[in-house]
CSV table of C-alpha atoms in Angstrom, one decimal:
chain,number,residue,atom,x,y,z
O,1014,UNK,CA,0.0,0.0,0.0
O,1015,UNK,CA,1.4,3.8,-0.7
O,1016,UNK,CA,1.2,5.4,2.4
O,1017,UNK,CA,1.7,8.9,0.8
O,1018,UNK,CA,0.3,11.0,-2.1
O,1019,UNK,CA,1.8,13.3,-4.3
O,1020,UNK,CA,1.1,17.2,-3.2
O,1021,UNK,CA,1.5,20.2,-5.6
O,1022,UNK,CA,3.3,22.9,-5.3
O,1023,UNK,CA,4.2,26.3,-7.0
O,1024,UNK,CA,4.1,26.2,-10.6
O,1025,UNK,CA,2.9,22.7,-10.5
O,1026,UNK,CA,0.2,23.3,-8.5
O,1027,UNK,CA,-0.6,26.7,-10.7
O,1028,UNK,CA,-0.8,24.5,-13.6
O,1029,UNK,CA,-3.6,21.7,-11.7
O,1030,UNK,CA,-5.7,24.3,-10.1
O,1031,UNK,CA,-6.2,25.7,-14.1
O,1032,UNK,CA,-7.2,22.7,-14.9
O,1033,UNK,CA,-9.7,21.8,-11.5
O,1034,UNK,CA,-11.1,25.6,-12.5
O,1035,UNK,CA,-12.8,24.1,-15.9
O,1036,UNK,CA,-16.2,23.5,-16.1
O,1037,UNK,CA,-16.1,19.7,-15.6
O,1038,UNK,CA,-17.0,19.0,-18.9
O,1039,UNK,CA,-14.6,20.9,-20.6
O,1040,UNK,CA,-11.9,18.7,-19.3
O,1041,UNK,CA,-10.4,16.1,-21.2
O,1042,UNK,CA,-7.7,13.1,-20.5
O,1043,UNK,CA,-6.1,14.4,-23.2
O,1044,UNK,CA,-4.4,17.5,-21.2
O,1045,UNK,CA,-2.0,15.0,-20.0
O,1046,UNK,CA,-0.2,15.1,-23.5
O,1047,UNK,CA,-0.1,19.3,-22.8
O,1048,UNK,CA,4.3,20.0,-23.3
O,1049,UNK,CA,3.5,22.2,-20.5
O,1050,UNK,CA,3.0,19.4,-18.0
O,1051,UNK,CA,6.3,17.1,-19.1
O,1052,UNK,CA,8.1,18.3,-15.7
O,1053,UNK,CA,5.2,18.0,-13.4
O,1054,UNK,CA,4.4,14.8,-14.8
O,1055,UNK,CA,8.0,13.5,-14.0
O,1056,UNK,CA,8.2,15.0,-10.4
O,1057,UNK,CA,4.6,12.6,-10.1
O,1058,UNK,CA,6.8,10.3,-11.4
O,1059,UNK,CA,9.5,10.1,-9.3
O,1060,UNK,CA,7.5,10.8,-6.1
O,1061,UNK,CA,5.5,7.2,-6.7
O,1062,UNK,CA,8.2,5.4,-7.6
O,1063,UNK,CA,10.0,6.1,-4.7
O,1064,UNK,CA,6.8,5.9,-2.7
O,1065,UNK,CA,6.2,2.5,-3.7
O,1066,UNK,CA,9.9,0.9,-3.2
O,1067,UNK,CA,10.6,1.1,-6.8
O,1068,UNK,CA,7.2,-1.8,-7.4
O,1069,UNK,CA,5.1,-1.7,-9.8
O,1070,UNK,CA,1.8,-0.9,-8.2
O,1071,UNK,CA,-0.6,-4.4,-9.8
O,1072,UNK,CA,2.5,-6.7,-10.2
O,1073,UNK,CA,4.0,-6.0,-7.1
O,1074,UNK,CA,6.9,-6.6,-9.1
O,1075,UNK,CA,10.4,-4.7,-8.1
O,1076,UNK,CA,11.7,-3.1,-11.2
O,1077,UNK,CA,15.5,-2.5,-10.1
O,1078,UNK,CA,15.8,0.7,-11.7
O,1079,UNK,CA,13.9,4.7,-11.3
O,1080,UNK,CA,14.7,5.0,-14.7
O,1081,UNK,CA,11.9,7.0,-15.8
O,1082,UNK,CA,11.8,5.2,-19.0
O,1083,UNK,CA,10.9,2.2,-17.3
O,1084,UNK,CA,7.8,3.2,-15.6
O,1085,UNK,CA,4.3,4.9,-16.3
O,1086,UNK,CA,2.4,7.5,-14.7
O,1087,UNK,CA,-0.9,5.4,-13.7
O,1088,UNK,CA,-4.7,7.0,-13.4
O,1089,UNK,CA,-6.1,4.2,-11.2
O,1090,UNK,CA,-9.3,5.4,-12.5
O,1091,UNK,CA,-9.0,5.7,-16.4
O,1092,UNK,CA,-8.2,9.1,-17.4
O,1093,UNK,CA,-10.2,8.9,-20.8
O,1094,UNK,CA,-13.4,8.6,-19.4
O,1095,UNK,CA,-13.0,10.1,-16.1
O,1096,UNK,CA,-10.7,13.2,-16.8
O,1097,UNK,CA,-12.0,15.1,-13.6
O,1098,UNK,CA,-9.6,12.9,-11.7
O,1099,UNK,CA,-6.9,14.0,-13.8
O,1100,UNK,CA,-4.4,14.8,-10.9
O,1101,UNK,CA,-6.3,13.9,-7.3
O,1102,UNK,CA,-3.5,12.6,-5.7
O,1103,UNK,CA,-5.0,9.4,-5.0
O,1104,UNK,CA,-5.8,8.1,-8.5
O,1105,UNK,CA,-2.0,8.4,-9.3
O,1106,UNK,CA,0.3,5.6,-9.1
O,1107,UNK,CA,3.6,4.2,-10.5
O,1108,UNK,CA,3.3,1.0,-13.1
O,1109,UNK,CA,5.3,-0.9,-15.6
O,1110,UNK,CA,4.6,-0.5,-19.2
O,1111,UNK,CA,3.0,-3.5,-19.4
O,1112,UNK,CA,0.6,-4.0,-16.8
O,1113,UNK,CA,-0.4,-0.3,-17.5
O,1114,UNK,CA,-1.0,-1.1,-21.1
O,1115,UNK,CA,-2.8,-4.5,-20.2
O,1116,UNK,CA,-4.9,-2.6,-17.9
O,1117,UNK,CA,-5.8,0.3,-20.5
O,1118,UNK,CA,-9.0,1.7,-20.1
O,1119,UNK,CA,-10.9,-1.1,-18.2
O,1120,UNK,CA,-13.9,0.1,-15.7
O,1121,UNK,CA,-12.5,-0.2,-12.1
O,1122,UNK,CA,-15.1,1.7,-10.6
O,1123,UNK,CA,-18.1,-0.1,-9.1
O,1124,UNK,CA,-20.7,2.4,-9.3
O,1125,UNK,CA,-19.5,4.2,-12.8
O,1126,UNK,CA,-19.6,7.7,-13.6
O,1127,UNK,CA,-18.5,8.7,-10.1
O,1128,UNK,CA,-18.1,12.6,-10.0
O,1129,UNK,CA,-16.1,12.7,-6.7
O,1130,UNK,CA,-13.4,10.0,-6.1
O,1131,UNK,CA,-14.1,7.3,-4.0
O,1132,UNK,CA,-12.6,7.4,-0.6
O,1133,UNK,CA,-12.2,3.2,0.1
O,1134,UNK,CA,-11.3,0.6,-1.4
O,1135,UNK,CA,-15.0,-1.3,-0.9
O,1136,UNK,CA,-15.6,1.3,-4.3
O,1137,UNK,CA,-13.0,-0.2,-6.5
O,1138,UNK,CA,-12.6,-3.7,-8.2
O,1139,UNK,CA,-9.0,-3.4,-9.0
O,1140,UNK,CA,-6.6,-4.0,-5.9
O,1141,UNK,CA,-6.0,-0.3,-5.3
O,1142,UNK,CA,-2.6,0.6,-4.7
O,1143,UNK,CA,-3.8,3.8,-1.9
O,1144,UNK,CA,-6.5,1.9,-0.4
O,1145,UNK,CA,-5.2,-2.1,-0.6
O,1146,UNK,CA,-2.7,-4.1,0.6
O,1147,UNK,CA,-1.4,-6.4,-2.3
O,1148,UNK,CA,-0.8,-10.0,0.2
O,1149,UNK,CA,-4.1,-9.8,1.1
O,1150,UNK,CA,-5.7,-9.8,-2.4
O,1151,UNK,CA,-3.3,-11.6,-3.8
O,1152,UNK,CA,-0.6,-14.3,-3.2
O,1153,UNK,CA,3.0,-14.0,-5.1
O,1154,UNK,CA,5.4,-16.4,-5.2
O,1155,UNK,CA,7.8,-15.7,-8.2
O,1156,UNK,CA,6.1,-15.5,-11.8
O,1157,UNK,CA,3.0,-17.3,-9.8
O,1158,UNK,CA,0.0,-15.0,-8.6
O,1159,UNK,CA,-2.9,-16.5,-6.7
O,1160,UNK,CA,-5.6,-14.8,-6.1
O,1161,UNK,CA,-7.0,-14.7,-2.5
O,1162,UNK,CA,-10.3,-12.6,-3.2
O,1163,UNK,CA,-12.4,-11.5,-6.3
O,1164,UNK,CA,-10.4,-7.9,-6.2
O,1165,UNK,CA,-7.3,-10.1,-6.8
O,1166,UNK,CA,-8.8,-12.0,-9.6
O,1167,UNK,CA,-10.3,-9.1,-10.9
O,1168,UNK,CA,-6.2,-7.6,-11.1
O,1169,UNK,CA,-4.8,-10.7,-12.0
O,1170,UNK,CA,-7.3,-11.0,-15.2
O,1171,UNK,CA,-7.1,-7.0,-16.2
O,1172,UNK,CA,-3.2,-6.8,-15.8
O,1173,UNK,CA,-3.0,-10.2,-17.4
O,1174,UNK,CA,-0.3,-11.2,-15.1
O,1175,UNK,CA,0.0,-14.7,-16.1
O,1176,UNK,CA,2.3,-13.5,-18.4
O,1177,UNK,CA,4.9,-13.8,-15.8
O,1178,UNK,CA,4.6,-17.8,-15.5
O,1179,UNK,CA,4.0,-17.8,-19.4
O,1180,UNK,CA,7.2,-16.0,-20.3
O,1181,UNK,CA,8.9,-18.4,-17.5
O,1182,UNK,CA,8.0,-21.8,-19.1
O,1183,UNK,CA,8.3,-20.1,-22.9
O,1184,UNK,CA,4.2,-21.7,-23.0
O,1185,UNK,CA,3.0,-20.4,-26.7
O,1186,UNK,CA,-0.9,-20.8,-26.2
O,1187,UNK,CA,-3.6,-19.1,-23.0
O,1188,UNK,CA,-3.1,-19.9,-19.6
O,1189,UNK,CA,-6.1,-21.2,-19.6
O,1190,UNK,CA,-5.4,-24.1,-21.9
O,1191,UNK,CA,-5.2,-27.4,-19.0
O,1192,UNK,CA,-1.3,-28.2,-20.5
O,1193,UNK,CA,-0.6,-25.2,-18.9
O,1194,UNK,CA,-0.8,-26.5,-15.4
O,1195,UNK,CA,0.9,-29.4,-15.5
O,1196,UNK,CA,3.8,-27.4,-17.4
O,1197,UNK,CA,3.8,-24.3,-14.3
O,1198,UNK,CA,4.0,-28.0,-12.3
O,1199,UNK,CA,7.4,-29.0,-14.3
O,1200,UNK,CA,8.6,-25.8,-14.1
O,1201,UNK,CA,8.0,-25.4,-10.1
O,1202,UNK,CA,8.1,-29.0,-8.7
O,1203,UNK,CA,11.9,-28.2,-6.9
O,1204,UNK,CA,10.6,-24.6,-5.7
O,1205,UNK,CA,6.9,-24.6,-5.4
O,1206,UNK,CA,4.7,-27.8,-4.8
O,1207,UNK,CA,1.7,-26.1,-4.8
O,1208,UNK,CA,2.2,-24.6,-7.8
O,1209,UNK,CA,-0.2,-26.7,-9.7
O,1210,UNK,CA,-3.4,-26.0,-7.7
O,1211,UNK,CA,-2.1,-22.4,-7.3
O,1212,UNK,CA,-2.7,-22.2,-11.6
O,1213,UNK,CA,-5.5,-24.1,-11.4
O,1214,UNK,CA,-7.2,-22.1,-9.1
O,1215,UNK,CA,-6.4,-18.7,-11.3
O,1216,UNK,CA,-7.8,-20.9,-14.7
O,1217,UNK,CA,-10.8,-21.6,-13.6
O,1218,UNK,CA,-11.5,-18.1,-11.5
O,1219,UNK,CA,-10.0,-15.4,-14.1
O,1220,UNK,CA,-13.0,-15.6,-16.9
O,1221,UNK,CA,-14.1,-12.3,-18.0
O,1222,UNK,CA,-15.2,-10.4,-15.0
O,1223,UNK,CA,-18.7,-8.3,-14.9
């Protein structure tokens, strides 16, 4: 869990409070392109990597460098359809490239169209990274994630992070295919005996969530 949020200052916080001053739907996701913002956005940057020990915020994954190039500014909340929460503090997070492309634009709002942000994590679907701690949603073990709870299958589906044991065993075809267990089972049997009902357990819960 990220125990801090970003605050604004100065010229940063100049160039948010023009943006909060917009009628609400005059603002657009799209004002995160703006040249003008390229510094602010890498202060938010920098502040959530450091904030979050340098881990992705859905992998849990530690990504060994703060290269910038090697993280992305995250809206929790997608920014395309829900550009009033373009900068509150708490729908900003550090990701890798990947699970924030995975993740994209996908609804992780229970009640959508939400005009103030949600203030626990009983409003989200997604294990969120201000309200959640990762362990309890979901168990990680290496390139295996288990899911402990419907939030953590509802993460491990939307961040597609079976791509971790994939990549591991070079497997070609879904997850989801049954040869895929008993090759995680291969791959694991010295390290992890329970790897094979750990994948089984996220094949049969990951199907396309509501």
């Amino acid at each position: 869990m990220i125990n801090a949020a970003v605050t604004y200052a100065d010229a940063d916080k100049d160039l948010v409070d023009a943006f909060e001053a917009l009628p609400r739907e005059s603002k657009s996701g799209d004002y995160w392109s703006e040249d003008a913002l390229k510094a602010l956005k890498g202060r938010i940057k920098s502040f959530y990597i450091a904030a979050q020990g340098s881990r992705c915020c859905y992998c849990d994954r530690h990504q060994g460098t703060e290269n910038h190039r090697a993280w992305d500014v995250e809206h929790i909340v997608d920014r395309a359809k829900y550009a009033w929460f373009l900068f509150t503090p708490r729908n900003l997070a550090a990701a890798c490239p990947d699970c924030n492309l995975a993740k994209s634009e996908t609804e992780v709002l229970k009640t959508r169209g939400r005009k103030t942000y949600p203030s626990s994590s009983a409003d989200f679907k997604i294990v969120h990274p201000h309200f959640d701690q990762f362990n309890d949603h979901i168990f990680h073990y290496r390139h295996v994630y288990i899911p402990k709870t419907p939030k953590g299958s509802f993460t491990i589906y939307t961040c597609k992070l079976l791509r971790f044991a994939e990549k591991y065993i070079d497997w070609q075809n879904s997850a989801a295919d049954t040869r895929f267990e008993a090759e995680v089972n291969a791959a694991f049997d010295s390290e992890l005996p329970m790897a094979v009902a750990a994948v089984n357990s996220i094949a049969n819960q990951l199907s396309q969530p509501d």
